[in-house]
Coordinates of C-alpha atoms and ligand atoms in Angstrom, one line a residue:
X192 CA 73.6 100.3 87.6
X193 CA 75.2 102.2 85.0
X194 CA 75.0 106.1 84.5
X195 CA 76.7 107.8 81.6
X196 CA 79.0 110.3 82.6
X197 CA 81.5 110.6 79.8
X198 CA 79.9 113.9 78.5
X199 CA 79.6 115.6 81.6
X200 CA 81.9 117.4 83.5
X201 CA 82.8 114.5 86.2
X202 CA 83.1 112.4 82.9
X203 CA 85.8 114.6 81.4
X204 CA 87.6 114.6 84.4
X205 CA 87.5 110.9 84.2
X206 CA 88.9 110.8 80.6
X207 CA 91.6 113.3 81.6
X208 CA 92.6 111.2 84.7
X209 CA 92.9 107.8 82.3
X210 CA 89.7 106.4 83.3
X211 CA 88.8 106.9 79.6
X212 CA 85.2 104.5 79.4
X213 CA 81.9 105.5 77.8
X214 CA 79.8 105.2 81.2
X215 CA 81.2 104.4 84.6
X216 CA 79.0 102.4 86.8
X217 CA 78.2 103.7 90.1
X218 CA 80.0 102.5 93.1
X219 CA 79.0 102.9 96.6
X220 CA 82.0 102.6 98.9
X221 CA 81.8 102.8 103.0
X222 CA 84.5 103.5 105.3
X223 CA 84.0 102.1 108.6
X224 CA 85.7 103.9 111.9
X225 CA 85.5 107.2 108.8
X226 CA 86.3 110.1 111.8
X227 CA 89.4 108.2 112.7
X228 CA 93.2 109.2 112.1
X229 CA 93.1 106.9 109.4
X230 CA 89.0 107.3 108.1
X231 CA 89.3 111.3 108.1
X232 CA 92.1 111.4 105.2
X233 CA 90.9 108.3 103.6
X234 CA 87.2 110.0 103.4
X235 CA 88.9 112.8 101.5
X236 CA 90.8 110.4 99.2
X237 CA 87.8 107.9 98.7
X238 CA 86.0 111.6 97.4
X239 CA 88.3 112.5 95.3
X240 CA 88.4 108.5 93.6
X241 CA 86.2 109.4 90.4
X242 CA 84.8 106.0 90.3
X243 CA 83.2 106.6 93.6
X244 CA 79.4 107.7 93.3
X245 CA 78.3 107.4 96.8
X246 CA 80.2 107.6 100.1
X247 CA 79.4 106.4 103.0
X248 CA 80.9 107.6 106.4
X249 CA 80.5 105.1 109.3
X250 CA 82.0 105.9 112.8
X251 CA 80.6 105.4 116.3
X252 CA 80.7 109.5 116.7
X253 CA 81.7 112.2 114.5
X254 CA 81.0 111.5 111.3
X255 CA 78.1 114.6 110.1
X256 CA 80.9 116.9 110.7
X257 CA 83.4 114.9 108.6
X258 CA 80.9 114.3 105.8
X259 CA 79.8 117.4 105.8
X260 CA 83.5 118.7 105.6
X261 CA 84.5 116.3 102.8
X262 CA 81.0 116.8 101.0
X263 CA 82.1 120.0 99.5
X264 CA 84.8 119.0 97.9
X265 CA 84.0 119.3 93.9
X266 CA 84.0 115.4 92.9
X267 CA 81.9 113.3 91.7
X268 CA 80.6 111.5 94.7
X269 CA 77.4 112.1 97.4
X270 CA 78.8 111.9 100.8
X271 CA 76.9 110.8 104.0
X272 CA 77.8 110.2 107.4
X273 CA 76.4 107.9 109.6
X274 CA 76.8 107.9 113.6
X275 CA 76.2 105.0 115.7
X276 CA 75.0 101.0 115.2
X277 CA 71.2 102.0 114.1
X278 CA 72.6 103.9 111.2
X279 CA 75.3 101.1 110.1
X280 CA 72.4 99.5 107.7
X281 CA 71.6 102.4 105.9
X282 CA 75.6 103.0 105.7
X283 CA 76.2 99.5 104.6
X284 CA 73.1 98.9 101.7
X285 CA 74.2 98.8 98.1
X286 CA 78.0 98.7 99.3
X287 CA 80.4 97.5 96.4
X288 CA 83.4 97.8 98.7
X289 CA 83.5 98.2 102.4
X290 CA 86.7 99.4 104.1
X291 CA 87.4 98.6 107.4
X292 CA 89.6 101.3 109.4
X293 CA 87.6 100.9 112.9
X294 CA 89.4 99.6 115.4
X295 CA 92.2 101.1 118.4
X296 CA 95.8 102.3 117.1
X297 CA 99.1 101.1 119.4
X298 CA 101.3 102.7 121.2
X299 CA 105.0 102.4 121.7
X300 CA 105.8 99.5 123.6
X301 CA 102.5 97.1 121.9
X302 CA 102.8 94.7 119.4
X303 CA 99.5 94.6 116.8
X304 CA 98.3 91.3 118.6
X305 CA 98.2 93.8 122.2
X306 CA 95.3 95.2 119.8
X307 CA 93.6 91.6 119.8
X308 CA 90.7 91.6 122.1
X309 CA 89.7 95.3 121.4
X310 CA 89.7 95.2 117.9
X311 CA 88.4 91.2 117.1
X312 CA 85.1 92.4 119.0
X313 CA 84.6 95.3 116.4
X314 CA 85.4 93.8 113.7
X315 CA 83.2 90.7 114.5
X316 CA 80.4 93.4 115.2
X317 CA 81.1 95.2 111.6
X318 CA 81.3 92.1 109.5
X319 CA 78.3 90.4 111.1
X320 CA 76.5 93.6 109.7
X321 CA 78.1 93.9 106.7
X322 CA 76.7 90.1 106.0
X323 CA 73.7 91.3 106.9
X324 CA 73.4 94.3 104.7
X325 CA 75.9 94.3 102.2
X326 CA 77.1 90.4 101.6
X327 CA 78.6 90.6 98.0
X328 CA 80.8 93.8 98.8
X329 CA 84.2 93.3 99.1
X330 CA 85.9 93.9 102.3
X331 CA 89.1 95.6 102.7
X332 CA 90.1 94.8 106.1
X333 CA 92.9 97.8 107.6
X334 CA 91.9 97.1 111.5
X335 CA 94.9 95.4 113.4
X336 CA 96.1 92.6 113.8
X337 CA 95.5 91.7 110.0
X338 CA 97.1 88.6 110.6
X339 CA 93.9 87.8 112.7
X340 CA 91.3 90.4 111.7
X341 CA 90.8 88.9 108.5
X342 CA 90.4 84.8 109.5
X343 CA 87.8 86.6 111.9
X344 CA 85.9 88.1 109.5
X345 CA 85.6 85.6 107.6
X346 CA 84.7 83.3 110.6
X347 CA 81.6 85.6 111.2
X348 CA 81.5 85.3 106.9
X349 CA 81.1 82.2 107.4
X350 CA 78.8 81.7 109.8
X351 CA 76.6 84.1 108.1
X352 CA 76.8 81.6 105.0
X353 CA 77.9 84.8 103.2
X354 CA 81.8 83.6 102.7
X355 CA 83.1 84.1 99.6
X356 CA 87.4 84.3 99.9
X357 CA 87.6 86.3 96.8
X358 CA 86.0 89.1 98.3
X359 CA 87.8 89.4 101.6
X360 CA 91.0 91.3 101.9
X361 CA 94.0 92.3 104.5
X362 CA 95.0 95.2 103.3
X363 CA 98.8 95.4 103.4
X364 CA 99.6 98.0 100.6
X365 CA 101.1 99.9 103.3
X366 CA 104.3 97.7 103.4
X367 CA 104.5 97.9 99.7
X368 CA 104.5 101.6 99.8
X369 CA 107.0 101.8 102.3
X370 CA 109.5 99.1 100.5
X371 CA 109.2 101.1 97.2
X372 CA 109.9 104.0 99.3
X373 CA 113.0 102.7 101.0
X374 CA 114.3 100.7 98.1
X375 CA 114.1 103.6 95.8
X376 CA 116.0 105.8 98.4
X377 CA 118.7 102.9 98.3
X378 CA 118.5 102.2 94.5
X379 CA 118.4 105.8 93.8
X380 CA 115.9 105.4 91.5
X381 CA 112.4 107.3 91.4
X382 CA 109.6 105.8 93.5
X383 CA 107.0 106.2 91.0
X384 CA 109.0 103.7 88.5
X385 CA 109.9 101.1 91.4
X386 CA 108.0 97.9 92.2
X387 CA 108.2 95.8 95.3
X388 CA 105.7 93.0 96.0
X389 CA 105.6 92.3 99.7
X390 CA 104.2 89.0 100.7
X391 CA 103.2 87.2 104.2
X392 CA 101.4 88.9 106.9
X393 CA 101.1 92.5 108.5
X394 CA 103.8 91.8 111.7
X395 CA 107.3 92.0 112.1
X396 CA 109.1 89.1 110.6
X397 CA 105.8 87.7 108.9
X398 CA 106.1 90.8 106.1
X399 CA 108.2 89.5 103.8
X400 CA 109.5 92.5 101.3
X401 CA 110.6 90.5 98.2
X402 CA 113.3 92.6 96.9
X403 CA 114.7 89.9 94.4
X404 CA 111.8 90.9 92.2
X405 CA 112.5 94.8 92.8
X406 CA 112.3 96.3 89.9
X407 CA 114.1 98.9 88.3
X408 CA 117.0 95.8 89.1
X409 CA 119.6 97.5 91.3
X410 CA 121.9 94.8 92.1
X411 CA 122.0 95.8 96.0
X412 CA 124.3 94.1 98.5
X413 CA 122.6 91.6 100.7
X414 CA 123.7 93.8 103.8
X415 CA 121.3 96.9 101.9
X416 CA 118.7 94.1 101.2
X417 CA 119.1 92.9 104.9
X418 CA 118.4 96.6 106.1
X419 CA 116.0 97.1 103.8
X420 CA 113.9 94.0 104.8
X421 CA 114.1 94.9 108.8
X422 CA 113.3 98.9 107.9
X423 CA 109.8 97.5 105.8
X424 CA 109.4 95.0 108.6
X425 CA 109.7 97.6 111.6
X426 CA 108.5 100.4 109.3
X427 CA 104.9 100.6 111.8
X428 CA 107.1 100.9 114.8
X429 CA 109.4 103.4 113.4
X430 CA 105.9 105.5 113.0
X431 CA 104.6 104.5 116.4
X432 CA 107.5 105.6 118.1
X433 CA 108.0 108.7 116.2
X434 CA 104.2 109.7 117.3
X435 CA 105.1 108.9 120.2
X436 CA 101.5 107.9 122.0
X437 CA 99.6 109.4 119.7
X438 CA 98.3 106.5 117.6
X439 CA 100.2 104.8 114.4
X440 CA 100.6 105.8 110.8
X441 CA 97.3 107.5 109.7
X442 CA 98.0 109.4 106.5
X443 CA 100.2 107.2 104.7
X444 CA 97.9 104.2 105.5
X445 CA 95.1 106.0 104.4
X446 CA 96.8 106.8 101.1
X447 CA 97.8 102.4 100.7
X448 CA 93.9 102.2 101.5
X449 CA 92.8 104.5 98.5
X450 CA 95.5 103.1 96.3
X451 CA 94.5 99.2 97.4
X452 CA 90.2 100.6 97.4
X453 CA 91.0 101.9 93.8
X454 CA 92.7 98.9 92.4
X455 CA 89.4 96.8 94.1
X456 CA 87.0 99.2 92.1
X457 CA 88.9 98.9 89.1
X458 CA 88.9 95.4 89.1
X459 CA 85.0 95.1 89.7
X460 CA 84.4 97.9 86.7
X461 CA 86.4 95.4 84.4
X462 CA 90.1 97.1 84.2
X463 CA 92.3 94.1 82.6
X464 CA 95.7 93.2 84.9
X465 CA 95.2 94.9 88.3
X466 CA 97.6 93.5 90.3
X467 CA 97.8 93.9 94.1
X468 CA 99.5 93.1 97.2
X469 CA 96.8 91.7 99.6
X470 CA 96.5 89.3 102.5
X471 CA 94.1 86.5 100.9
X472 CA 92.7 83.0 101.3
X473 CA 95.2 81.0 99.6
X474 CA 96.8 77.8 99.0
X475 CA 100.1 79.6 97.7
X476 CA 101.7 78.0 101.3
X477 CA 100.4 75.6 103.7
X478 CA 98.9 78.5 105.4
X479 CA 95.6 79.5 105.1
X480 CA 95.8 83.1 105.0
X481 CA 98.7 84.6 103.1
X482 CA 99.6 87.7 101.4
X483 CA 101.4 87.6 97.8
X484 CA 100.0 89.4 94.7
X485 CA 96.7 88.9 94.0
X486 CA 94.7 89.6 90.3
X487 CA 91.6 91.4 90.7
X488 CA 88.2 91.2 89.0
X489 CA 84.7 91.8 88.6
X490 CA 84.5 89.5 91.8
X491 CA 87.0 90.4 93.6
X492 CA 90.0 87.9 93.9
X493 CA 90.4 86.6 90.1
X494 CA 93.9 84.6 90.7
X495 CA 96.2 84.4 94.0
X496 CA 99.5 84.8 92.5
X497 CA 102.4 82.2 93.1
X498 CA 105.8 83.7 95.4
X499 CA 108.2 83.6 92.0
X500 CA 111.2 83.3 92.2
X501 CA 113.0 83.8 95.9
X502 CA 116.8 84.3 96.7
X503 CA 118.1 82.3 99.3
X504 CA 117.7 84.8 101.8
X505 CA 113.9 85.3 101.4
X506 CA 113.5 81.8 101.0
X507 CA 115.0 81.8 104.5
X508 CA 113.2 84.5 105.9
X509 CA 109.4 83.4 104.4
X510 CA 110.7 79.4 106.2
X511 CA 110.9 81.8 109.6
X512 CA 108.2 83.0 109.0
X513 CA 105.7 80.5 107.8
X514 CA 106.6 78.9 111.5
X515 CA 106.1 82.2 113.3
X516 CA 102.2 82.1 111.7
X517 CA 101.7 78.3 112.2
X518 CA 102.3 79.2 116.0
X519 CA 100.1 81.9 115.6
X520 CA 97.7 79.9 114.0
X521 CA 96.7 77.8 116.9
X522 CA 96.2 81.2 119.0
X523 CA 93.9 82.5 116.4
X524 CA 92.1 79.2 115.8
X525 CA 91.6 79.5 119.6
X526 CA 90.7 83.1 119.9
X527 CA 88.1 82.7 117.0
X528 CA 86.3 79.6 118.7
X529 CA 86.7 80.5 122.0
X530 CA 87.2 84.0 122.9
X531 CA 84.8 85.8 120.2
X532 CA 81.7 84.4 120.0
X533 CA 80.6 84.4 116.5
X534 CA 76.7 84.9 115.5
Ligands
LIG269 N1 96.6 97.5 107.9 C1 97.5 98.5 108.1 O1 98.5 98.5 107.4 C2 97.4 99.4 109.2 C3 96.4 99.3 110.1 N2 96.2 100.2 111.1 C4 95.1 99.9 112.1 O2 94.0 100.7 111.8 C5 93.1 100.9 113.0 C6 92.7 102.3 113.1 O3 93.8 103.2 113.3 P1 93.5 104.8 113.5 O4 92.6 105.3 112.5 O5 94.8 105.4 113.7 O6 92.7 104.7 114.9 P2 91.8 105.9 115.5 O7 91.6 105.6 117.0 O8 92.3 107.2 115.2 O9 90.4 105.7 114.7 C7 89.7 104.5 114.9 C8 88.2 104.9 114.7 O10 87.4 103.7 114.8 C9 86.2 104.1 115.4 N3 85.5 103.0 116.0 C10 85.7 102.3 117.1 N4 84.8 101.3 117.3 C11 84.0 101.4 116.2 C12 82.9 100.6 115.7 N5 82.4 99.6 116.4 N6 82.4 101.0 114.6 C13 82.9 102.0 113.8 N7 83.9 102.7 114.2 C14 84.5 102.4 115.3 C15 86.7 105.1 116.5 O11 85.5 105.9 116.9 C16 87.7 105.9 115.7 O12 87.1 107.0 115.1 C17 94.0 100.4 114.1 O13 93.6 99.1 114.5 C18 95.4 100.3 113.5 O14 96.3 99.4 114.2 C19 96.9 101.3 111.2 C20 97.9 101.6 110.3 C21 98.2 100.6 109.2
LIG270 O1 102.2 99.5 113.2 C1 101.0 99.7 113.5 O2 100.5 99.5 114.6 C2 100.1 100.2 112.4 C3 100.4 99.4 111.2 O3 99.9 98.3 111.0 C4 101.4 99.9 110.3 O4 101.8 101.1 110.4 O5 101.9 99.1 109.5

């Protein structure tokens, strides 16, 4: 449905933010797990997202106070907050893009796959409703372990007869904002020019920063690039350990979220050349799942994009870790037959 805003107030804000279009459709977007450390502050920045007409705010408790709180901020968007699994239809209906923050954080000393058997369930539990309620949204998946979050969702997808891979997303934008962050630091250059695509998974020695392809070109030495690669790799850890037991990054991954959400609603209104990090279906490597840069559209996923061009470093490192997945991929294959029973 389409609603022409360009002559009212939200639609001059629009033009003045360069979202310059004669109407803007409405979207309805849903955070799942919304009164979280990561769903509070991405509420707030899914409200102030101009292309966002309705908000919905999913959690298992909390969410009429956080609604309430973000609903008075002066954007365009209706907020509402839903508590609790009888509400999660109403939450989910007429969803154009879900995101998926629901789930237990770690703590120092736990690797994302320590968050396996807590967080598969919930997610299997979302994601079966979503295909109930909502089947052509797109889903950004934040909940950890990416790496096997998102072949479970779209296990239960599948299942559902709902899969479709170009609407299913690991969202990793979180490595990509912290590589531009650390490379421009290096590169003395200013983050808002810099470009990193980081490619992979979401853990350890499967993200794979591809600083070749950094651009503005800073001709670093490989020792810098070196450091720079473990610092993106580690960069969750380095948070986890600086919070030290109380949960993992929250605000900078709810600012990736509302950068990756905006690029998704962008692509669906029709933007040309939005261009993301995300951790797709793909046949870029012999893996199944696999993050690289990914084209969006009006239906999500439009074209997986290849690696490029790789020194001989990352082509080392992505070798390492395409292995480190393939093991993983038995465990996953396993967990998702075996351990979770899908509907
Ligand atoms: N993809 C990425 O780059 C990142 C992922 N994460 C992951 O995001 C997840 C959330 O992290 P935080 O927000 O810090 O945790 P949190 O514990 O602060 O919030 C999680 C929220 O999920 C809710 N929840 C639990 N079960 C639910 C269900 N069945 N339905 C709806 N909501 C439910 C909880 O009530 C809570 O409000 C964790 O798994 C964490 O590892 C965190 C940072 C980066
Ligand atoms: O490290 C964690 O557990 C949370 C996360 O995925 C990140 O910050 O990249």
């Amino acid at each position: 449905m389409f609603r022409s805003v360009a002559r009212s107030a939200a639609g001059k804000h629009l033009l003045r933010r360069g979202y310059a279009t004669e109407s803007v459709p409405d979207r309805k977007v849903a955070v799942l797990g919304a009164a979280g450390g990561i769903g509070q502050p991405l509420a707030l920045l899914m409200k102030l997202n101009p292309l966002v007409s309705r908000l919905a705010l999913y959690d298992i408790a909390n969410t009429p106070g956080v609604a309430a709180d973000v609903n008075h901020v002066n954007t365009r968007s209706e907020v509402a907050g839903y508590v609790g699994e009888d509400q999660l239809k109403q939450a989910l209906e007429g969803c154009d893009v879900v995101i998926i923050p629901a789930g237990v954080p770690r703590k120092p000393g736990m690797t994302r796959d320590d968050l396996f058997n807590i967080n598969a369930g919930i997610v299997k539990g979302l994601c079966a409703a979503i295909a109930k309620y909502c089947p052509n949204a797109l889903v950004n998946m934040i909940s950890n372990p990416v790496n096997s979050t998102v072949p479970i969702a779209a296990e239960v997808f599948k299942k559902a007869g709902t899969y479709d891979e170009k609407k299913l997303f690991g969202v990793t934008t979180l490595d990509v904002v912290r590589a531009k962050t650390f490379y421009a630091g290096k590169a003395k250059a200013n983050v808002a020019d810099v470009n990193v695509p980081v490619v992979g998974g979401h853990a350890g020695i499967t993200i794979l920063p591809l600083f070749s392809q950094a651009t503005p070109k800073a001709n670093l030495p490989e020792e810098d690039i070196k450091a720079l690669t473990k610092r993106t790799q580690d960069g969750g850890t380095e948070v986890v350990e600086a919070k030290a037991g109380k949960g993992s990054a929250t605000l900078s991954m709810a600012y990736a979220g509302a950068i990756f959400a905006d690029a998704c609603l962008k692509g669906l209104n029709g933007v040309p050349d939005v261009v993301e990090c995300s951790f797709v279906q793909s046949t870029v490597t012999e893996l199944p799942f696999f993050a690289s840069k990914v084209r969006l559209g009006k239906n999500g996923v439009e074209e997986v994009m290849g690696l490029g061009p790789l020194s001989d470093y990352e082509q080392a490192v992505t070798s390492v870790a395409i292995g480190v997945f393939t093991l993983a991929a038995s465990s996953i294959g396993f967990a998702v037959v075996n351990r979770i029973a899908i509907p």
